PDB file of C-alpha atoms in Angstrom:
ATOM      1  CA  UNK A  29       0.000   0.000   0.000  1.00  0.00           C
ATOM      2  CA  UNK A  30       1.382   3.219  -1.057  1.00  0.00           C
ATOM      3  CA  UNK A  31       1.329   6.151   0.897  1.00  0.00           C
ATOM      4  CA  UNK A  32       0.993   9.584  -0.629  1.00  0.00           C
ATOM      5  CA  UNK A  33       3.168  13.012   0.635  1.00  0.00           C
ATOM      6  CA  UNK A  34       2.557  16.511  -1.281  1.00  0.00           C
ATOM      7  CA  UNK A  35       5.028  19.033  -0.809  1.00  0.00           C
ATOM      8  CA  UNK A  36       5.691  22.903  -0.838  1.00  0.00           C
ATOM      9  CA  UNK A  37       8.485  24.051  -1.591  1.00  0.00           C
ATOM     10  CA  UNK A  38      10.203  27.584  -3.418  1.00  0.00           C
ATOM     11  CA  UNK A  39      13.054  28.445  -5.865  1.00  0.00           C
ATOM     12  CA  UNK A  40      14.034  32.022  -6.987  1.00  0.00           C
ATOM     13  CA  UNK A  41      10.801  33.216  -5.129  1.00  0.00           C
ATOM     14  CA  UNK A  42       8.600  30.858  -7.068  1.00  0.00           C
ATOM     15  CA  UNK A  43       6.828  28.298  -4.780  1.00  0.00           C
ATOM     16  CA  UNK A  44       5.529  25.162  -6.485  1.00  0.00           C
ATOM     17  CA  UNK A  45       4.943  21.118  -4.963  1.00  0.00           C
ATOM     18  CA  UNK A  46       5.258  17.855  -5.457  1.00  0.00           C
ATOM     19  CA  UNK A  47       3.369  14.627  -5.061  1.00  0.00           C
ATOM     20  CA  UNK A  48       5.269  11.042  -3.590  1.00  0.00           C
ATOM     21  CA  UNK A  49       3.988   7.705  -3.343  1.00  0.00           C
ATOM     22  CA  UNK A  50       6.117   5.976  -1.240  1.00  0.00           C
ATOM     23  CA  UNK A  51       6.315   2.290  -1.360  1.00  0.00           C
ATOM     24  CA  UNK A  52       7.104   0.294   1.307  1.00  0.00           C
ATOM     25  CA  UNK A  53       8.841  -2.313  -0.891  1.00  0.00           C
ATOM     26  CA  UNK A  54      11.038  -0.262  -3.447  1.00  0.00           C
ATOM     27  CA  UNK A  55      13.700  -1.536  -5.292  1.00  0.00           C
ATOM     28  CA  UNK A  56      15.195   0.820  -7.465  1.00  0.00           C
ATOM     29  CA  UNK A  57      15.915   4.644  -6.918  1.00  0.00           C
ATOM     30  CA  UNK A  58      12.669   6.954  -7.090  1.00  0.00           C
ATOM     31  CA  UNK A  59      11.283   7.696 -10.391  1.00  0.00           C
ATOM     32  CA  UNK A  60      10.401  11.623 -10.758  1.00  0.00           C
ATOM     33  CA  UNK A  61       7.753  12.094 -13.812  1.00  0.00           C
ATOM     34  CA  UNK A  62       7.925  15.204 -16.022  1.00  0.00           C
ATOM     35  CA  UNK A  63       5.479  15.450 -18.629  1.00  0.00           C
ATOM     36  CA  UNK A  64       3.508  18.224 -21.365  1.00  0.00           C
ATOM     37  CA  UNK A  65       3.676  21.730 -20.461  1.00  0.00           C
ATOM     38  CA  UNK A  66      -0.154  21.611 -19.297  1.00  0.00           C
ATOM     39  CA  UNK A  67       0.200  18.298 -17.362  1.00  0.00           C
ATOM     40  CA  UNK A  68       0.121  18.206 -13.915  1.00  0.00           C
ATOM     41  CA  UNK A  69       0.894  15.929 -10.468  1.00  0.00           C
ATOM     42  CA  UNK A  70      -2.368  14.041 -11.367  1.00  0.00           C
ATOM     43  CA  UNK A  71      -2.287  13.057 -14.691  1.00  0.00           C
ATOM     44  CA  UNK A  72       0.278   9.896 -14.202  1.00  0.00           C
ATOM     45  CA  UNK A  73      -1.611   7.374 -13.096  1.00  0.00           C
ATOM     46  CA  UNK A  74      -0.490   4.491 -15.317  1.00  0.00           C
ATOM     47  CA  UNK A  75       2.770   5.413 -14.262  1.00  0.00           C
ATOM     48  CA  UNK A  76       1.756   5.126 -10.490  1.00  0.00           C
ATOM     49  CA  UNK A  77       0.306   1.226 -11.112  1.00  0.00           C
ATOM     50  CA  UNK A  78       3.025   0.151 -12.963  1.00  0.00           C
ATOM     51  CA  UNK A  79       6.174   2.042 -11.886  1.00  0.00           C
ATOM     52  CA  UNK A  80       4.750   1.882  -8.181  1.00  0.00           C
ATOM     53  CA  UNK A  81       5.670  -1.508  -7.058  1.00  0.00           C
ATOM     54  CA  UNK A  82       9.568  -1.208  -7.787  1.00  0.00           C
ATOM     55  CA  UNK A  83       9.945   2.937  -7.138  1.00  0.00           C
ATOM     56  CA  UNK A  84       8.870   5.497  -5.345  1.00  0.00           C
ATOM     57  CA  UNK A  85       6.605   7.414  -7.903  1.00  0.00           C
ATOM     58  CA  UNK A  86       7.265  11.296  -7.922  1.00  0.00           C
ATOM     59  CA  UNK A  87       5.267  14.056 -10.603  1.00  0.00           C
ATOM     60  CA  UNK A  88       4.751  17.332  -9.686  1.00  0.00           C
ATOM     61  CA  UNK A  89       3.755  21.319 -10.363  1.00  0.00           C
ATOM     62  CA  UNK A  90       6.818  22.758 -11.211  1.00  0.00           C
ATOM     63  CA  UNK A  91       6.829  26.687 -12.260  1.00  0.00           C
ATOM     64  CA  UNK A  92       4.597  27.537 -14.447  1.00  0.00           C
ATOM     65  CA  UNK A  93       2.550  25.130 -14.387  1.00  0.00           C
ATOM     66  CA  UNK A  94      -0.357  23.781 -12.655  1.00  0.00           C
ATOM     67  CA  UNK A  95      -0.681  25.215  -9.095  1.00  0.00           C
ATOM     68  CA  UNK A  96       2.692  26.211  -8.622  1.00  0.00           C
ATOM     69  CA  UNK A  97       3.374  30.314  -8.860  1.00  0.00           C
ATOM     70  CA  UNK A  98       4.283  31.410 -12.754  1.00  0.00           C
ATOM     71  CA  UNK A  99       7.813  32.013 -13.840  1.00  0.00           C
ATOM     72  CA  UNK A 100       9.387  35.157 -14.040  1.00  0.00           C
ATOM     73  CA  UNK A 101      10.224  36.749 -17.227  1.00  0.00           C
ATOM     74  CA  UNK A 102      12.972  35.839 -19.545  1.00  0.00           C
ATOM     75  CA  UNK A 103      14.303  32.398 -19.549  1.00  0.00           C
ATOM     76  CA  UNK A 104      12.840  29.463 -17.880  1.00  0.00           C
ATOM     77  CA  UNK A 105      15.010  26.444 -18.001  1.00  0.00           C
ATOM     78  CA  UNK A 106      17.504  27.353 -15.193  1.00  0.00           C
ATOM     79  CA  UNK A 107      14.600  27.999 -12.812  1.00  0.00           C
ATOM     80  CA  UNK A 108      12.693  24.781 -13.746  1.00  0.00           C
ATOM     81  CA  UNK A 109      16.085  22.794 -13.332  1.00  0.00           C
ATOM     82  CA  UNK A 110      16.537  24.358 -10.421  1.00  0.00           C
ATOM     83  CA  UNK A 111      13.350  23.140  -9.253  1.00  0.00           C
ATOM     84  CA  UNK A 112      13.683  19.741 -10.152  1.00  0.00           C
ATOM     85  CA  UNK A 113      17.129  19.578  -8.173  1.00  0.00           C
ATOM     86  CA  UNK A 114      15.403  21.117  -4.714  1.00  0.00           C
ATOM     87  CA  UNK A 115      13.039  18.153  -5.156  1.00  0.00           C
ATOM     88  CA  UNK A 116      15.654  15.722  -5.610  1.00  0.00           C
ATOM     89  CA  UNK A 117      17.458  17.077  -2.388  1.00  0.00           C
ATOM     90  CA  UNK A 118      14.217  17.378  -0.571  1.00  0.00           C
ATOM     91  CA  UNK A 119      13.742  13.784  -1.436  1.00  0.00           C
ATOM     92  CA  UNK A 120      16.692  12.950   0.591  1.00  0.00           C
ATOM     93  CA  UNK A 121      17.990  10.099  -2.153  1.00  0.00           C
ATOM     94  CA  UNK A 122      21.367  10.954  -3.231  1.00  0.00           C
ATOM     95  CA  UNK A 123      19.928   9.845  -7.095  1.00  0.00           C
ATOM     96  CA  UNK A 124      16.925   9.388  -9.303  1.00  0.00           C
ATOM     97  CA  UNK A 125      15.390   7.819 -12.117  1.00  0.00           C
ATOM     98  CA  UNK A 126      14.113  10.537 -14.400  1.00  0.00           C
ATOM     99  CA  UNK A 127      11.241  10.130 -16.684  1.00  0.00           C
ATOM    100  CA  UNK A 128      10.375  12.755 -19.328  1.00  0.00           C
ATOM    101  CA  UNK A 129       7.765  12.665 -21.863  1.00  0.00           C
ATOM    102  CA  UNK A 130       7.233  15.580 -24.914  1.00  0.00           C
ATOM    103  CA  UNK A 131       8.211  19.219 -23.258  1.00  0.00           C
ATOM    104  CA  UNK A 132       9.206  17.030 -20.216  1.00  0.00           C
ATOM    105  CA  UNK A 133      11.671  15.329 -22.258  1.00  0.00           C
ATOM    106  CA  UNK A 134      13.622  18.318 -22.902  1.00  0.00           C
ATOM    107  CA  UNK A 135      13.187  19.473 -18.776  1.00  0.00           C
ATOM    108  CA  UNK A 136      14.689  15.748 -18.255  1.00  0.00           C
ATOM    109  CA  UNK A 137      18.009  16.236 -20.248  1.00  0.00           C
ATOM    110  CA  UNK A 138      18.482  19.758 -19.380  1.00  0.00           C
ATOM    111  CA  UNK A 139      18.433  18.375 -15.737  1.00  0.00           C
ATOM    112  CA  UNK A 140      21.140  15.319 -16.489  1.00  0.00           C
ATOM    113  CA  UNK A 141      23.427  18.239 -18.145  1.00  0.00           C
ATOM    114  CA  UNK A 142      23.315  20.174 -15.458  1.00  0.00           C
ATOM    115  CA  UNK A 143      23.767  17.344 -12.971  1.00  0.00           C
ATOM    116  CA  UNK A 144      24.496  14.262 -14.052  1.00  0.00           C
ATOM    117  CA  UNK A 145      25.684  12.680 -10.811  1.00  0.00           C
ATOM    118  CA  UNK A 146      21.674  13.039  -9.226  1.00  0.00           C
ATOM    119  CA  UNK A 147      20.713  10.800 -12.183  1.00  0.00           C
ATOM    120  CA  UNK A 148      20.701   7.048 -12.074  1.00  0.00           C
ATOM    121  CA  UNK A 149      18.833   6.651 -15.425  1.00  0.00           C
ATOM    122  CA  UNK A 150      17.182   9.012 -17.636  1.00  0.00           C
ATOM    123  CA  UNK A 151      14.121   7.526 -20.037  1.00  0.00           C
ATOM    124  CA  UNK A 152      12.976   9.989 -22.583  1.00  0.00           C
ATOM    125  CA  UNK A 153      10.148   9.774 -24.966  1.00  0.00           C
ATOM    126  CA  UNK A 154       8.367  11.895 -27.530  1.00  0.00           C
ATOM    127  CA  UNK A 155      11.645  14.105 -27.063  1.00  0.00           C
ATOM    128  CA  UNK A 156      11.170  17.356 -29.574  1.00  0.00           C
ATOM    129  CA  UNK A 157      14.837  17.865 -30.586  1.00  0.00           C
ATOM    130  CA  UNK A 158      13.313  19.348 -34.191  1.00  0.00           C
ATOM    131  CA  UNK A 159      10.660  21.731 -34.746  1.00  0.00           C
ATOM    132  CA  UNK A 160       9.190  22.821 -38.010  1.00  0.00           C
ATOM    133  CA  UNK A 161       8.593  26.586 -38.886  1.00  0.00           C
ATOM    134  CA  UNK A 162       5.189  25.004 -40.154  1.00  0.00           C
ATOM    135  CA  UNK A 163       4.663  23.520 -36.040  1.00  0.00           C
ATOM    136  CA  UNK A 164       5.806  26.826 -34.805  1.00  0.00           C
ATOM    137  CA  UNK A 165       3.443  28.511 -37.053  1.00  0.00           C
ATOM    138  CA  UNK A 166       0.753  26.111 -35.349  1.00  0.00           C
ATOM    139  CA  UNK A 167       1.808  26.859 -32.100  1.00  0.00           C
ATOM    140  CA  UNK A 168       1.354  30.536 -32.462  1.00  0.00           C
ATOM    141  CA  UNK A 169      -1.994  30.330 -33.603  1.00  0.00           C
ATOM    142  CA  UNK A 170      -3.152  27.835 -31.115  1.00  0.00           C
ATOM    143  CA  UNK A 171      -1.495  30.320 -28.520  1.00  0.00           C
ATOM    144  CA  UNK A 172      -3.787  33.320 -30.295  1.00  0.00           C
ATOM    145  CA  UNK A 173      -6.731  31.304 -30.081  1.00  0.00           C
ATOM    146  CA  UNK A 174      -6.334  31.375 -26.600  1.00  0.00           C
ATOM    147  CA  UNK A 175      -5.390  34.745 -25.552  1.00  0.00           C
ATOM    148  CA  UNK A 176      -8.442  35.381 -27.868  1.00  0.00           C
ATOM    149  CA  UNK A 177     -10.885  33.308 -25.637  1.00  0.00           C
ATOM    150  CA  UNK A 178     -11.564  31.093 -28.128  1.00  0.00           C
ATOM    151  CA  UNK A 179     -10.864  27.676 -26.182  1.00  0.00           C
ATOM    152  CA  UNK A 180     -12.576  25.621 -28.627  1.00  0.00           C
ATOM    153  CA  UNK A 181     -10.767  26.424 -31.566  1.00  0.00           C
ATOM    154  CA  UNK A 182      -6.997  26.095 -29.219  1.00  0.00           C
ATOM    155  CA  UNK A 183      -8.004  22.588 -28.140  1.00  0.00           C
ATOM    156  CA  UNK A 184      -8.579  21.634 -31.448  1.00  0.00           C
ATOM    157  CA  UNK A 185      -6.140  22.950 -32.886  1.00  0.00           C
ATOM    158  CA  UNK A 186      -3.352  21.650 -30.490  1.00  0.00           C
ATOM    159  CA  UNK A 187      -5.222  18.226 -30.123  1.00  0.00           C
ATOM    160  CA  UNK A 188      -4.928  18.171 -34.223  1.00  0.00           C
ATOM    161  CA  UNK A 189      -1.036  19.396 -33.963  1.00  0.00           C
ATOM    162  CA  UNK A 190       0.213  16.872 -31.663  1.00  0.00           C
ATOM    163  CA  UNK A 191      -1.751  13.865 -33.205  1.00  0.00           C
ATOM    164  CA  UNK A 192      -1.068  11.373 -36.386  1.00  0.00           C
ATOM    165  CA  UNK A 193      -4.132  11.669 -37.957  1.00  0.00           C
ATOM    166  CA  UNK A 194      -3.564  10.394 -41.799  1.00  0.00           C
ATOM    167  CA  UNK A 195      -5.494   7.152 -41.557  1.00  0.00           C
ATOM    168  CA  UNK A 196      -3.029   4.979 -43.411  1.00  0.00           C
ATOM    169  CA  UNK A 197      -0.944   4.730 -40.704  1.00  0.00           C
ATOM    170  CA  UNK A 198      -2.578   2.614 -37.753  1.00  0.00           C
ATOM    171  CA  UNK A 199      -2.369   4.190 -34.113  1.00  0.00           C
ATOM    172  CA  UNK A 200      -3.572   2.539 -31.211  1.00  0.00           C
ATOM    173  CA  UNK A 201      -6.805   3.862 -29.481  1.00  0.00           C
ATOM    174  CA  UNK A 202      -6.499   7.142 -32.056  1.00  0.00           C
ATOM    175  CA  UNK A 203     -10.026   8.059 -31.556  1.00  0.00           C
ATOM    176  CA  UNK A 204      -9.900   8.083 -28.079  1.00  0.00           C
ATOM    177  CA  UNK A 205      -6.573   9.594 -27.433  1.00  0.00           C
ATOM    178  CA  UNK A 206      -7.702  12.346 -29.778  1.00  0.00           C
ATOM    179  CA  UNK A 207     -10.562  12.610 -27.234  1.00  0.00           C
ATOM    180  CA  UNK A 208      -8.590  12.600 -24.858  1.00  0.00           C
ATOM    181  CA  UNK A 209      -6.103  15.356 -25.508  1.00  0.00           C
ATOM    182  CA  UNK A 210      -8.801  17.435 -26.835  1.00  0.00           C
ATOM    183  CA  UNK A 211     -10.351  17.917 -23.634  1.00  0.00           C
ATOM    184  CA  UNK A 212      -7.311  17.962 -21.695  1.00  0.00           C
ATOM    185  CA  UNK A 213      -6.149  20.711 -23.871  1.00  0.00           C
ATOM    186  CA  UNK A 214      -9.565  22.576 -22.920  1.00  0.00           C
ATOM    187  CA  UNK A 215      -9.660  22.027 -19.726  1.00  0.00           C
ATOM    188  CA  UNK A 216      -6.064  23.693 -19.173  1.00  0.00           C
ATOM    189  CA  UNK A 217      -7.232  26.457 -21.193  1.00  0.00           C
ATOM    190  CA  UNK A 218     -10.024  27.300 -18.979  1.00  0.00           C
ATOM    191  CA  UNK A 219      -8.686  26.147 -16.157  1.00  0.00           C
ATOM    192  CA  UNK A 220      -5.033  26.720 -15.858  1.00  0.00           C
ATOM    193  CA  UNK A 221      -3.410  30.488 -15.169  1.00  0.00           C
ATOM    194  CA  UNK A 222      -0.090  29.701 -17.071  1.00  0.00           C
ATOM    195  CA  UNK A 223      -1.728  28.132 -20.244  1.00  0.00           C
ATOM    196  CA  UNK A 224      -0.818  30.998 -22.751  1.00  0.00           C
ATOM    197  CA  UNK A 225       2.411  31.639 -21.462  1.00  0.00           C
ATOM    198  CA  UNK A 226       3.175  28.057 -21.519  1.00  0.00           C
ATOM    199  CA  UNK A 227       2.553  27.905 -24.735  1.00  0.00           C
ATOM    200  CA  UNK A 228       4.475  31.189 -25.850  1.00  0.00           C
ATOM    201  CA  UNK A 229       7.321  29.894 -23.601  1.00  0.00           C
ATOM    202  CA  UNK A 230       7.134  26.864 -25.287  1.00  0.00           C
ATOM    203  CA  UNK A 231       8.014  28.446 -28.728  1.00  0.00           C
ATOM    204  CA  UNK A 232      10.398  30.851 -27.727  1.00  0.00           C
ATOM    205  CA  UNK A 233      12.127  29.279 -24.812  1.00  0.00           C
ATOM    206  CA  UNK A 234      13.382  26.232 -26.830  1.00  0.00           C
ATOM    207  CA  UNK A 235      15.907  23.357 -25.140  1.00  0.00           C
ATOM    208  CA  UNK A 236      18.924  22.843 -25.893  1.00  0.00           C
ATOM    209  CA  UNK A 237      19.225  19.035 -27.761  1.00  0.00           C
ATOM    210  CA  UNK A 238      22.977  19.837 -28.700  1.00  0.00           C
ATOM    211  CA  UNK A 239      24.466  16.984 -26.953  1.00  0.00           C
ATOM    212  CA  UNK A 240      26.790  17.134 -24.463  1.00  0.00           C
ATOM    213  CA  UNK A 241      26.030  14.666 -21.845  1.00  0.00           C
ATOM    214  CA  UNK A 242      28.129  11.584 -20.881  1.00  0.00           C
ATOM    215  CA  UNK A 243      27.811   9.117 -18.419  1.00  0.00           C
ATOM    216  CA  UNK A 244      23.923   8.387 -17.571  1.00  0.00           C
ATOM    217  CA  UNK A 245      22.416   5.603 -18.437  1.00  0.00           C
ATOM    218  CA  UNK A 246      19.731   6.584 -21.186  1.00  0.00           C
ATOM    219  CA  UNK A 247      16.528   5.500 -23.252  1.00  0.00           C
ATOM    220  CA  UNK A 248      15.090   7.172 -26.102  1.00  0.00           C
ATOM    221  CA  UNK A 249      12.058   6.077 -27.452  1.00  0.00           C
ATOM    222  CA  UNK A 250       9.478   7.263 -29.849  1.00  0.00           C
ATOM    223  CA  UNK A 251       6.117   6.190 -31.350  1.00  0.00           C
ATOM    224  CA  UNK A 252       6.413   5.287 -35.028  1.00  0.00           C
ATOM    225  CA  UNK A 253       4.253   7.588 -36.290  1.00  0.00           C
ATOM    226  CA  UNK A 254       5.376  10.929 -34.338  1.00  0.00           C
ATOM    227  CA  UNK A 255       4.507  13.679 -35.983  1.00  0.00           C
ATOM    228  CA  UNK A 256       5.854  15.820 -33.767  1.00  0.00           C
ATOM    229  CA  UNK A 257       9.347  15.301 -34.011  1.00  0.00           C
ATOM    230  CA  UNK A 258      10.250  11.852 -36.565  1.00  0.00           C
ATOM    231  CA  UNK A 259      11.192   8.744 -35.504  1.00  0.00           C
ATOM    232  CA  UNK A 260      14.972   9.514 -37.353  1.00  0.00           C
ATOM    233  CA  UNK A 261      15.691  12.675 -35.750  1.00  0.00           C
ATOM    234  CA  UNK A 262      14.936  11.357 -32.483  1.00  0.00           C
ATOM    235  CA  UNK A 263      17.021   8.459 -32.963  1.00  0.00           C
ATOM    236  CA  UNK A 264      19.758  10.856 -34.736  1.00  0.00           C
ATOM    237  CA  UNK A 265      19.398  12.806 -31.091  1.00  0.00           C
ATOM    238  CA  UNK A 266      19.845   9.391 -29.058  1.00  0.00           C
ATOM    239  CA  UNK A 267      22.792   8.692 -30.966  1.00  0.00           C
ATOM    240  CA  UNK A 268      24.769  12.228 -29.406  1.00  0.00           C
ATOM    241  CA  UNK A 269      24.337  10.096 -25.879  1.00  0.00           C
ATOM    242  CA  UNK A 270      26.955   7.489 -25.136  1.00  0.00           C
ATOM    243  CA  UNK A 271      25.741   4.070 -24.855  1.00  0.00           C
ATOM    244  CA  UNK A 272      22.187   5.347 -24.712  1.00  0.00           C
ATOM    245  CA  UNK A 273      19.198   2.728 -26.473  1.00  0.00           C
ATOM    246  CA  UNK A 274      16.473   3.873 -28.612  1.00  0.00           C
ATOM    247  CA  UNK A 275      13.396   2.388 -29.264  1.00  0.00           C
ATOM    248  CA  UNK A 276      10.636   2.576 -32.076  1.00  0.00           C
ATOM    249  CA  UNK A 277       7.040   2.046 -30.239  1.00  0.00           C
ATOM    250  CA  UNK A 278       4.793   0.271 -33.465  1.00  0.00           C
ATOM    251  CA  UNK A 279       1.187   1.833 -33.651  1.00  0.00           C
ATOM    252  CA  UNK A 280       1.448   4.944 -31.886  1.00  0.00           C
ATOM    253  CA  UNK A 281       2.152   8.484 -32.589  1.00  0.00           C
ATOM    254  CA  UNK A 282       3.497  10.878 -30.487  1.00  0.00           C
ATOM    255  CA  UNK A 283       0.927  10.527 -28.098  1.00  0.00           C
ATOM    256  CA  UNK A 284       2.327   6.959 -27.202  1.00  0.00           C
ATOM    257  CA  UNK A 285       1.633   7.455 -23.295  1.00  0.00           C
ATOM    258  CA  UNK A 286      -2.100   7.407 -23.959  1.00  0.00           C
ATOM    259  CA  UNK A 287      -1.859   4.916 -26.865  1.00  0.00           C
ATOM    260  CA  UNK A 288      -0.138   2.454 -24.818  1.00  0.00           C
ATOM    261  CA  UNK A 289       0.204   3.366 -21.691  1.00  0.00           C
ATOM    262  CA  UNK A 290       1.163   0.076 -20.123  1.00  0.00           C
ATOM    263  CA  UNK A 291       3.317  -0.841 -22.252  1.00  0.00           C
ATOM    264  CA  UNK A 292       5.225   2.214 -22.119  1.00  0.00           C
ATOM    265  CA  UNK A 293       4.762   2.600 -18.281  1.00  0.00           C
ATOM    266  CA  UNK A 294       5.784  -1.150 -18.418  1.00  0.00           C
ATOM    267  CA  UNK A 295       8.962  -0.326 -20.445  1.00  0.00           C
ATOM    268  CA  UNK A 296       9.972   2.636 -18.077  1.00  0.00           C
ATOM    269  CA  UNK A 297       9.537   0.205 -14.763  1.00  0.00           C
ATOM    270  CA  UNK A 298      12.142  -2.714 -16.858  1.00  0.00           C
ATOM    271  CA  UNK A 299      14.520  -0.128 -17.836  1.00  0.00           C
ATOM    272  CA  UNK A 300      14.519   1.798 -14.270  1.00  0.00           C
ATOM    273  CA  UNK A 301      15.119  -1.783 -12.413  1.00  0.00           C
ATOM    274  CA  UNK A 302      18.003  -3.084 -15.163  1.00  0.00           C
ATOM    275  CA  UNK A 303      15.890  -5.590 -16.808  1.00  0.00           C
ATOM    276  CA  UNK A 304      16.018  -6.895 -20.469  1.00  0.00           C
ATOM    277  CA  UNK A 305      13.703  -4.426 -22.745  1.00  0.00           C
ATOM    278  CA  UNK A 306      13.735  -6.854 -25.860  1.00  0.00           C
ATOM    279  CA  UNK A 307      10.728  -8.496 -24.274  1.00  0.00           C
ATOM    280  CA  UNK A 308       8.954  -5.468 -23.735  1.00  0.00           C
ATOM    281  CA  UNK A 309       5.337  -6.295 -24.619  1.00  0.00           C
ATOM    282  CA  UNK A 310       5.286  -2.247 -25.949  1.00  0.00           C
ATOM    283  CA  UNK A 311       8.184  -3.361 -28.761  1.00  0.00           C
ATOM    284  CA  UNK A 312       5.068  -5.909 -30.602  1.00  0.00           C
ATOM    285  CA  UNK A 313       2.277  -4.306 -32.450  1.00  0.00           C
ATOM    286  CA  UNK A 314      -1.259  -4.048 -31.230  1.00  0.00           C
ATOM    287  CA  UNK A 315      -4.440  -6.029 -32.478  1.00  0.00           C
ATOM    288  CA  UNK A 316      -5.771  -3.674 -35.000  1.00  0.00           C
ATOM    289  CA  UNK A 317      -9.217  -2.076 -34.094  1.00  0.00           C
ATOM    290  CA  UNK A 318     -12.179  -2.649 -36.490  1.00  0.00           C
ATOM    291  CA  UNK A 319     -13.806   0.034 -38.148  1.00  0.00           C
ATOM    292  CA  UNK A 320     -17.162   0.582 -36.301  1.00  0.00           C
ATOM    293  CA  UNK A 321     -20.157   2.657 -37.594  1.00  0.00           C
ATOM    294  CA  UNK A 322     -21.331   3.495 -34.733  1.00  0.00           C
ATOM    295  CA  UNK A 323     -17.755   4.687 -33.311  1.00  0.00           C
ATOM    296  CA  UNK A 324     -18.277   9.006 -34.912  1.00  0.00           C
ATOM    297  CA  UNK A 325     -15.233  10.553 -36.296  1.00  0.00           C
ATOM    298  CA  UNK A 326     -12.695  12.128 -34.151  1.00  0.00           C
ATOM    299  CA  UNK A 327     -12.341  15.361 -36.463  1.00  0.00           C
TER     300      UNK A 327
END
């Protein structure tokens, strides 16, 4: 049985908290969760089932997002690092196992640059080391739509962004992941205070996928059909990390944490406790769905 501890803490002036479910039975270091820009402590729970038995599960509200206080102006990576290390010594662990997903991919490795040694492994997914002009122009709309008012029109337009919608190419659960994302994006809008300047932040504020760090144990994976950021350049950005793995998810698009979410919650638990990952049930394709009448479009 788990037991759960939220905490308060501050960092430049800017107070934010995180959530731990401690297990009473943990074998490997604690696994800290960093997701999407508009994700939250809450919105893990696959993570929590299947990373819980072996780990101490950790997500939180960083700066800028959620509940925490927003960031100040200019810059926000140093601060959100920052962050993420006062939870790490607050934590009391000497190290942990970092999980980053999408914008939370590039808060991971900006974290294992700065300090590698608090880092026992470091599992990235969906990581967006390219951007487009084309998804920049998206973003910048999407963030208009919403300065606007016009939630409706942001959710879709995000939901739309972020997803592999070209029906030739299968994807797991599309329809509901669509969904799903769609009104997760519009609840944030109405809901969160940081949305638009998590978005704007998000285009202008952009990590730094350069290379340049050594000697933490690393996995890179990606769904097959990301749109987002390809399959190739995120393997091209695995290579630029020594003795890192990468791994092609079939049937899933970037959105490959709602597609499969056990399987990839599965593959983060092997990979955090040093077991094989060629047997990862996420690595073998999915039972296609059949078309159903009844089932309405998604768009």
């Amino acid at each position: 049985m788990s037991e759960e501890m939220i905490r308060s803490l501050s960092v430049h002036g800017v107070s934010y908290s995180y959530r731990r479910l401690r297990q009473p039975e943990r074998i490997t270091e604690p696994v800290l969760v960093l997701g999407g820009a508009l994700q939250g402590m809450y919105g893990w729970p696959q993570m929590e089932d299947h990373v819980g038995p072996v780990a101490d599960v950790v997500t939180a509200d960083l700066p800028g997002m959620g509940s925490a206080d927003p960031l100040p102006p200019g810059p926000s990576i140093d601060v959100v690092c920052a962050a993420i290390e006062r939870i790490v010594d607050d934590l009391e662990v000497p190290r942990i196992n970092l999980f980053g997903f999408s914008y939370g991919a590039g808060l991971a490795y900006g974290c294992a640059r700065r300090f590698p040694g608090r880092i026992a492994r470091l599992a990235l997914g969906g990581v967006p080391a390219h951007i487009s002009d084309a998804q920049v122009e998206l973003w910048r709309r999407a963030s208009d739509h919403l300065a606007q008012g016009d939630t409706e029109a942001f959710a879709t337009l995000v939901a739309q962004g972020l997803m592999c919608l070209d029906d030739r190419r299968h994807v797991a659960r599309r329809k509901l992941a669509y969904r799903y994302v769609r009104r997760s994006m519009l609840h944030a809008a109405r809901n969160s205070r940081h949305a638009v300047d998590s978005l704007r932040r998000g285009i202008s504020d952009r990590p730094d996928f350069s290379g340049g760090l050594t000697d933490v144990p690393t996995l890179v994976f990606s769904g097959e059909h990301d749109t987002v950021t390809s399959p190739a350049r995120q393997r091209d950005f695995a290579a630029t990390i020594p003795g890192s793995r990468f791994l092609t998810i079939p049937d899933a698009d970037h959105w490959v944490v709602l597609e499969r979410p056990q399987e990839v919650a599965d593959l983060a638990a092997r990979f955090f406790t040093d077991e094989p990952l060629s047997s990862a049930p996420c690595l073998a394709p999915v039972v296609r769905e059949e078309p159903s009448p009844a089932d309405p479009a998604c768009v």
